[in-house]
Short mmCIF file of C-alpha atoms and ligand atoms in Angstrom, two decimals:
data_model
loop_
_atom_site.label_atom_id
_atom_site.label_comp_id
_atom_site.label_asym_id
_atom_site.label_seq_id
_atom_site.Cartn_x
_atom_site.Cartn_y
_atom_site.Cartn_z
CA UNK M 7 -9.52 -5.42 34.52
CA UNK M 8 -5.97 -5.90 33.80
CA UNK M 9 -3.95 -2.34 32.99
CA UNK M 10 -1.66 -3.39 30.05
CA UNK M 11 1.12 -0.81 28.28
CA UNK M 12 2.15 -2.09 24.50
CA UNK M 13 6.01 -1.67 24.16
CA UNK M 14 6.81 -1.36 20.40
CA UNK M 15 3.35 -0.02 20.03
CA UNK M 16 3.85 1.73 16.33
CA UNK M 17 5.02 -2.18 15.20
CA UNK M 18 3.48 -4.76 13.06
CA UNK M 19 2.86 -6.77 16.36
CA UNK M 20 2.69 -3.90 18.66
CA UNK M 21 -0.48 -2.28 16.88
CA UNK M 22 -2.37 -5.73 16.37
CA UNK M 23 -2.04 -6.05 20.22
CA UNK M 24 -3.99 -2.84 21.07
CA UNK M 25 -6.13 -3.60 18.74
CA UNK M 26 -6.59 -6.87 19.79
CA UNK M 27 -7.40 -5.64 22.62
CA UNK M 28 -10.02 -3.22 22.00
CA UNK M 29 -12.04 -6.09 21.51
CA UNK M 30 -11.96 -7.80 25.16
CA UNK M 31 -13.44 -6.74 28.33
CA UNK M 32 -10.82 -8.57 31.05
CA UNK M 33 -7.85 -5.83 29.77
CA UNK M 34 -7.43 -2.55 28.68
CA UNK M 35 -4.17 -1.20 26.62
CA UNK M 36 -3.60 2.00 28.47
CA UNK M 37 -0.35 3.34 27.17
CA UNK M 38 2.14 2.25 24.39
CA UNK M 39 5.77 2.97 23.99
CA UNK M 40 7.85 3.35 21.18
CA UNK M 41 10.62 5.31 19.49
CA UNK M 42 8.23 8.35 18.32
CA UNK M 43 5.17 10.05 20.80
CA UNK M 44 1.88 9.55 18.82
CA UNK M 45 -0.96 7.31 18.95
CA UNK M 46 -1.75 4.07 18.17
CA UNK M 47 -5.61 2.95 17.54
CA UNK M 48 -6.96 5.53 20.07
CA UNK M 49 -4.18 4.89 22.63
CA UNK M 50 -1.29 7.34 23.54
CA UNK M 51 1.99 6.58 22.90
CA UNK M 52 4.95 7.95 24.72
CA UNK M 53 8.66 7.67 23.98
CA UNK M 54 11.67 8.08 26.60
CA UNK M 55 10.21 8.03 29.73
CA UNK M 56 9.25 4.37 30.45
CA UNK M 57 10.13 4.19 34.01
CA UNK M 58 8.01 7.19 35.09
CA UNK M 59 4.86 6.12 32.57
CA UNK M 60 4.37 2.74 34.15
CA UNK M 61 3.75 4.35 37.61
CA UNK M 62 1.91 7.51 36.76
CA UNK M 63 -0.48 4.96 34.14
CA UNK M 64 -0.95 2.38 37.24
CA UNK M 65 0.06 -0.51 34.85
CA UNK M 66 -0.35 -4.14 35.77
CA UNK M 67 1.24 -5.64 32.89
CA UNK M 68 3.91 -4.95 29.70
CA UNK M 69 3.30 -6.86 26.63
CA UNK M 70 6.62 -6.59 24.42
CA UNK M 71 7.37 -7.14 20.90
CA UNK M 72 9.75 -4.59 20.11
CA UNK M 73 13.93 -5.51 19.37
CA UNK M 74 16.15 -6.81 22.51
CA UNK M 75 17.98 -3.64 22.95
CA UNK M 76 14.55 -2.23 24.03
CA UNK M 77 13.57 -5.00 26.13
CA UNK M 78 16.30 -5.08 28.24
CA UNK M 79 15.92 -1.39 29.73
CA UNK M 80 12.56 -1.82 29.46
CA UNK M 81 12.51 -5.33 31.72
CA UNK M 82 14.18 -2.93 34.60
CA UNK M 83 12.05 -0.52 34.46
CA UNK M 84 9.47 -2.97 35.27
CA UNK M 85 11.81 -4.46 38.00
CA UNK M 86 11.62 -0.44 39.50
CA UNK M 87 8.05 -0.47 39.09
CA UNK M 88 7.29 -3.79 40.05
CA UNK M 89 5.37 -4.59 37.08
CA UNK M 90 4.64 -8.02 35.04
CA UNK M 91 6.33 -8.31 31.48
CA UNK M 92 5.18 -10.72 29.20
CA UNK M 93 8.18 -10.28 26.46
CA UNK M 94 6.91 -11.59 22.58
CA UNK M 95 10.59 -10.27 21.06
CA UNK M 96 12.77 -12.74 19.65
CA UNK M 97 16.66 -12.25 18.46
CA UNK M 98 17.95 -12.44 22.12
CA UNK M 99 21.93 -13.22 22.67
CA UNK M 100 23.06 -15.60 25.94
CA UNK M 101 23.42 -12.33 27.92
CA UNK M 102 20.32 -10.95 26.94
CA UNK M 103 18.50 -14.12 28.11
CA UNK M 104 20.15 -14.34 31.32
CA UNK M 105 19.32 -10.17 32.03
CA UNK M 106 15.54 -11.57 32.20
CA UNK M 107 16.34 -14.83 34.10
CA UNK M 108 17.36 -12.24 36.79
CA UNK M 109 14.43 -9.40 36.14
CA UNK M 110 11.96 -12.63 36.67
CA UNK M 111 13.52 -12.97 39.77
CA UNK M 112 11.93 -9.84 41.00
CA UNK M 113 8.96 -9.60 38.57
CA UNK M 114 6.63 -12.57 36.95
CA UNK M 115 7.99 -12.81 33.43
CA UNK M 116 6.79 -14.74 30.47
CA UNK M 117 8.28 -15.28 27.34
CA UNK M 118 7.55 -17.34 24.34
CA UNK M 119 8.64 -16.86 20.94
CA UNK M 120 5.75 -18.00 19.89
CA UNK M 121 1.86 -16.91 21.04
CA UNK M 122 0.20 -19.63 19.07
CA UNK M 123 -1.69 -22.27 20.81
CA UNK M 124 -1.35 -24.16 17.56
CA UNK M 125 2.62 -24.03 18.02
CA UNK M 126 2.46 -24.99 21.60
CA UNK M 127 0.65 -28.18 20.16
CA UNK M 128 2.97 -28.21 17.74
CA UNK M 129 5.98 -28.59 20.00
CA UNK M 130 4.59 -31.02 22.19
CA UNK M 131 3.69 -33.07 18.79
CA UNK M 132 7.67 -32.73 17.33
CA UNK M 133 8.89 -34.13 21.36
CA UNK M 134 6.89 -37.10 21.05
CA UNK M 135 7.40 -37.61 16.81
CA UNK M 136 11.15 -37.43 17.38
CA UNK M 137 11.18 -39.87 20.51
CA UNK M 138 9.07 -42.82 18.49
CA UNK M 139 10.85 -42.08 15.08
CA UNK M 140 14.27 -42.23 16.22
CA UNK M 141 16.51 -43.04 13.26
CA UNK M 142 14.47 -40.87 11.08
CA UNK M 143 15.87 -37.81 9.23
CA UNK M 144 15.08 -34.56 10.29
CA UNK M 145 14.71 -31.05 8.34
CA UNK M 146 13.16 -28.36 9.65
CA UNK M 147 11.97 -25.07 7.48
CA UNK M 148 10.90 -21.51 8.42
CA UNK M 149 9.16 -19.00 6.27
CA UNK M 150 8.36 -14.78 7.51
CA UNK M 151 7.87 -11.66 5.71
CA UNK M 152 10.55 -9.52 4.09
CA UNK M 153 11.11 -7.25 7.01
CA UNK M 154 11.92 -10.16 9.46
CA UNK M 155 15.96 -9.34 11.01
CA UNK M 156 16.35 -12.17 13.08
CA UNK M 157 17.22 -15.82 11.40
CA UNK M 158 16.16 -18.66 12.15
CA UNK M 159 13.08 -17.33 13.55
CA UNK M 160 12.75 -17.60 17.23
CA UNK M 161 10.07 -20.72 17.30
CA UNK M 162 12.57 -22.84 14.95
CA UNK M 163 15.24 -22.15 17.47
CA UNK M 164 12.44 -23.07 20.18
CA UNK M 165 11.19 -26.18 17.83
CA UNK M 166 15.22 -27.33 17.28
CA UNK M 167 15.87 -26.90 21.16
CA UNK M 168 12.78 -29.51 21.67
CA UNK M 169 14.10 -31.53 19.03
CA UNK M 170 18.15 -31.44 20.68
CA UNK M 171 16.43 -32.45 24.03
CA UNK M 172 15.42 -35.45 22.29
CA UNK M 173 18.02 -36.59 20.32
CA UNK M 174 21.99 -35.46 19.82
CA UNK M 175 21.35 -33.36 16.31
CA UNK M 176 23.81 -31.06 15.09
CA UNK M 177 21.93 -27.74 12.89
CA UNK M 178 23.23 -27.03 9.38
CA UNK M 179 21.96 -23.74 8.33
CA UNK M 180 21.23 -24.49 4.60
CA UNK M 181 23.19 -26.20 2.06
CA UNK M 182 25.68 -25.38 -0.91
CA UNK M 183 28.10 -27.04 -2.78
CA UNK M 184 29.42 -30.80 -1.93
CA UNK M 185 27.44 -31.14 1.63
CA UNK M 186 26.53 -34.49 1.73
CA UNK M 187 23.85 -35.21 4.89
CA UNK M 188 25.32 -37.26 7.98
CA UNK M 189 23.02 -39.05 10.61
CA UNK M 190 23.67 -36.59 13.31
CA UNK M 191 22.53 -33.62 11.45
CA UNK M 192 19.40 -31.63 10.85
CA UNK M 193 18.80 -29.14 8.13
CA UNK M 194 17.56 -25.41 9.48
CA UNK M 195 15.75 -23.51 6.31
CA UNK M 196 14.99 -19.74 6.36
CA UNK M 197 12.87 -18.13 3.93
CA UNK M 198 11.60 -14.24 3.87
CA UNK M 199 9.03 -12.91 1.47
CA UNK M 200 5.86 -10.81 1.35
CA UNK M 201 3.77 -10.76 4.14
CA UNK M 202 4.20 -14.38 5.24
CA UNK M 203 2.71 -14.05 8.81
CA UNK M 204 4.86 -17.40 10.20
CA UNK M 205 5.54 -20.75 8.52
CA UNK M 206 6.97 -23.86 10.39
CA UNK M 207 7.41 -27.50 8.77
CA UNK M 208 9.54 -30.30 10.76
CA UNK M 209 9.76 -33.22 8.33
CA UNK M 210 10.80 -36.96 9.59
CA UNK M 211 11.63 -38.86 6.87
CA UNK M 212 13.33 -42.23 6.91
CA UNK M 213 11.50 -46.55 6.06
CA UNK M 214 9.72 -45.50 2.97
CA UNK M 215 7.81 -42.31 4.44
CA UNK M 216 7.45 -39.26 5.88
CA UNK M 217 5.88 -37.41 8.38
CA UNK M 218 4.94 -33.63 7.96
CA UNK M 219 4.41 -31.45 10.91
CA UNK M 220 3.80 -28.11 9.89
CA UNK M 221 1.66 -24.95 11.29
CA UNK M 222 1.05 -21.37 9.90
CA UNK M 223 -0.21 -18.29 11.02
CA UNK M 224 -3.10 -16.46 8.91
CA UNK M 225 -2.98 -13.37 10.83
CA UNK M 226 -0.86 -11.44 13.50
CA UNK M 227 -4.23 -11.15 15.45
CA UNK M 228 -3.58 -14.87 16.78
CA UNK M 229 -0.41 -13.98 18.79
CA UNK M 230 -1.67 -10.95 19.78
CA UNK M 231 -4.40 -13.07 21.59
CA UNK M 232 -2.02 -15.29 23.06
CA UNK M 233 0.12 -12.43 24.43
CA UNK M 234 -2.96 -11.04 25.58
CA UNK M 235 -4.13 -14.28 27.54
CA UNK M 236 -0.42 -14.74 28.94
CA UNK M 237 -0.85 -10.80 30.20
CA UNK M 238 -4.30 -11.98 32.05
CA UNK M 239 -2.87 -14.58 33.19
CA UNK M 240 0.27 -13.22 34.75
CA UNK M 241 -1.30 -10.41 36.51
CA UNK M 242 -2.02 -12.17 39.28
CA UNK M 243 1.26 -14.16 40.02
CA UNK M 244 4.47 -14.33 42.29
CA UNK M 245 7.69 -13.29 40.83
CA UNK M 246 9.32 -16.14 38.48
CA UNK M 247 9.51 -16.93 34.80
CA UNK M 248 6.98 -18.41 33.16
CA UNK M 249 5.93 -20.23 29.57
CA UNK M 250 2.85 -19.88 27.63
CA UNK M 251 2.30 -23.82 28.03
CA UNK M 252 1.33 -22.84 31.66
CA UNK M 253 -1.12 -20.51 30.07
CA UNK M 254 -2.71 -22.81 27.56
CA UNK M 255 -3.08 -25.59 30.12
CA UNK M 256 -4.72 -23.24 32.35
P1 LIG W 17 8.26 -4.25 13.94
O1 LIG W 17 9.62 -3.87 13.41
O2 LIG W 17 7.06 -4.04 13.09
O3 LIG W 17 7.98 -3.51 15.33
C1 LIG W 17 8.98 -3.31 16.31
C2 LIG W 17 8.65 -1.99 17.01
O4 LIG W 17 9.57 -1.81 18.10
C3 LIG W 17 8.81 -0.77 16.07
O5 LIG W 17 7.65 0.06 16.12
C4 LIG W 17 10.02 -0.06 16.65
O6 LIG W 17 9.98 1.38 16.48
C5 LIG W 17 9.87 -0.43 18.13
N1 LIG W 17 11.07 -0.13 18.90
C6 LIG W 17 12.37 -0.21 18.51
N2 LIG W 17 13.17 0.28 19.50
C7 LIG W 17 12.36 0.65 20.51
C8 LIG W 17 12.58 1.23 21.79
N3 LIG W 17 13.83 1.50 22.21
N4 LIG W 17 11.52 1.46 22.58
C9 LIG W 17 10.26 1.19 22.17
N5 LIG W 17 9.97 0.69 20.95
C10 LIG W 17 11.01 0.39 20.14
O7 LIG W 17 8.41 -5.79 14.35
P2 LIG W 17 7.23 -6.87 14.61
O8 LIG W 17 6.96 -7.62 13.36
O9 LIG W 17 6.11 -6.20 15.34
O10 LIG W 17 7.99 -7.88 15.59
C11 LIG W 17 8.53 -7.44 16.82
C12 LIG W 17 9.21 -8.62 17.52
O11 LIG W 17 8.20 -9.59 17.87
C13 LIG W 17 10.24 -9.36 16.68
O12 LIG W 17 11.31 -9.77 17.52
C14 LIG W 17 9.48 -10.59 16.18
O13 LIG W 17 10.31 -11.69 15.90
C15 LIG W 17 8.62 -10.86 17.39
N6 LIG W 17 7.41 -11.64 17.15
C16 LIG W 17 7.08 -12.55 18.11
C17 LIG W 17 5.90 -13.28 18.01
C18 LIG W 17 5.54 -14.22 19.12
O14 LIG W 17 4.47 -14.86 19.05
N7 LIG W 17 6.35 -14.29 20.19
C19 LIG W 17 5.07 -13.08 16.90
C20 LIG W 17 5.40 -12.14 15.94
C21 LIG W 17 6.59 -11.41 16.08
#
């Protein structure tokens, strides 16, 4: 039984995790953190005192989705307490990135900014799209809910970087006013209303058709599972950083 803590616990993401896992018998969500003490779905929450919670709750595993000022003290506190940290925030600058390059050196670390298995497919689908349909246009579209801060979202920056490794595309971040399209370009597209749980659409579009490849998200419940897997699944490795493709091939 894997001992996860929830950081971000009072969140949209944070509280679908504990609940998520209520429901499965290989982990238990001991302890939550977040801004405010309370308690989330039965579990305690505390607030402050990370570093001394994860040893006194014998945790195996953090799940994070929280905001990257939080996971960055949080990722060495697990470094001190030489515990996993599978990190679910997106929004991260350069330096930010490269302060959990070097926790993973010390701690297995996953991070995905995306717990889908559909988007995993999804990105493996765009790689091989873009290779065969190489003079083809490319526009790629986002939708989240209102209360979204960080634009694009994190899996079009992830579904753009798969697309740059293919082919030498330069992101325009919406259009106004005379912006005619060149070849080299392709078209990023935010959009936040309602409740929109996650919304992704690469279109290829060039000899009389194109190609659609979208995904979305009914419910937070299906990254909390994926986090949840990834938190299983790390338990039991060596320091290093991972991806949640080594999870779903596993
Ligand atoms: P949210 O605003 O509902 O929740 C964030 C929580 O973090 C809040 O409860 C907030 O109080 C808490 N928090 C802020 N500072 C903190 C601190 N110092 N210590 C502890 N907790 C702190 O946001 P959300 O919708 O749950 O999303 C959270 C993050 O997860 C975002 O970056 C979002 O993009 C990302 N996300 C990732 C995936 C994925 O599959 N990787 C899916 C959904 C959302």
């Amino acid at each position: 039984m894997t001992r996860i803590a929830v950081n971000g616990a009072a969140g949209r993401m944070g509280e679908t995790v504990i609940e998520t896992a209520a429901d499965r018998d290989d982990l238990e969500a001991i302890v939550g953190f977040d801004v405010d003490a309370g308690e989330v779905a039965g579990v305690p929450v505390v607030a402050d005192d990370v570093a001394d919670a994860l040893p006194e709750y014998d945790v195996d595993v953090v799940v994070d989705f929280s905001i990257p000022e939080s996971t960055l003290p949080l990722a060495r506190a697990c470094v001190d307490a030489d515990v996993g940290l599978v990190v679910g925030t997106t929004g991260f600058a350069e330096d930010g990135l490269a302060a959990l390059a070097d926790a993973s050196e010390a701690i297995p670390l996953l991070k995905a900014t995306n717990f889908s298995r559909g988007i995993q497919v999804l990105q493996r689908t765009v790689r091989e799209a873009v290779r065969a349909l190489d003079s083809y246009d490319l526009e790629l579209m986002e939708s989240h809910h209102n209360q979204k801060v960080d634009a694009p979202s994190g899996t079009a920056k992830t579904l753009l970087d798969v697309v740059q490794e293919e082919r030498d595309v330069e992101p325009v971040y919406g259009r106004e006013g005379h912006a005619p399209r060149e070849d080299d370009e392709i078209g990023v597209f935010a959009r936040r209303a309602g409740d929109i749980r996650g919304e992704h659409e690469l279109i290829l579009a060039g000899n009389d058709e194109v190609l659609s490849l979208s995904h979305h998200a009914e419910d937070r419940a299906v990254f909390a599972a994926g986090a949840l897997d990834a938190a299983a699944w790390l338990a039991d490795r060596e320091a290093g950083q991972y991806d949640f493709g080594q999870v779903v091939d596993a």
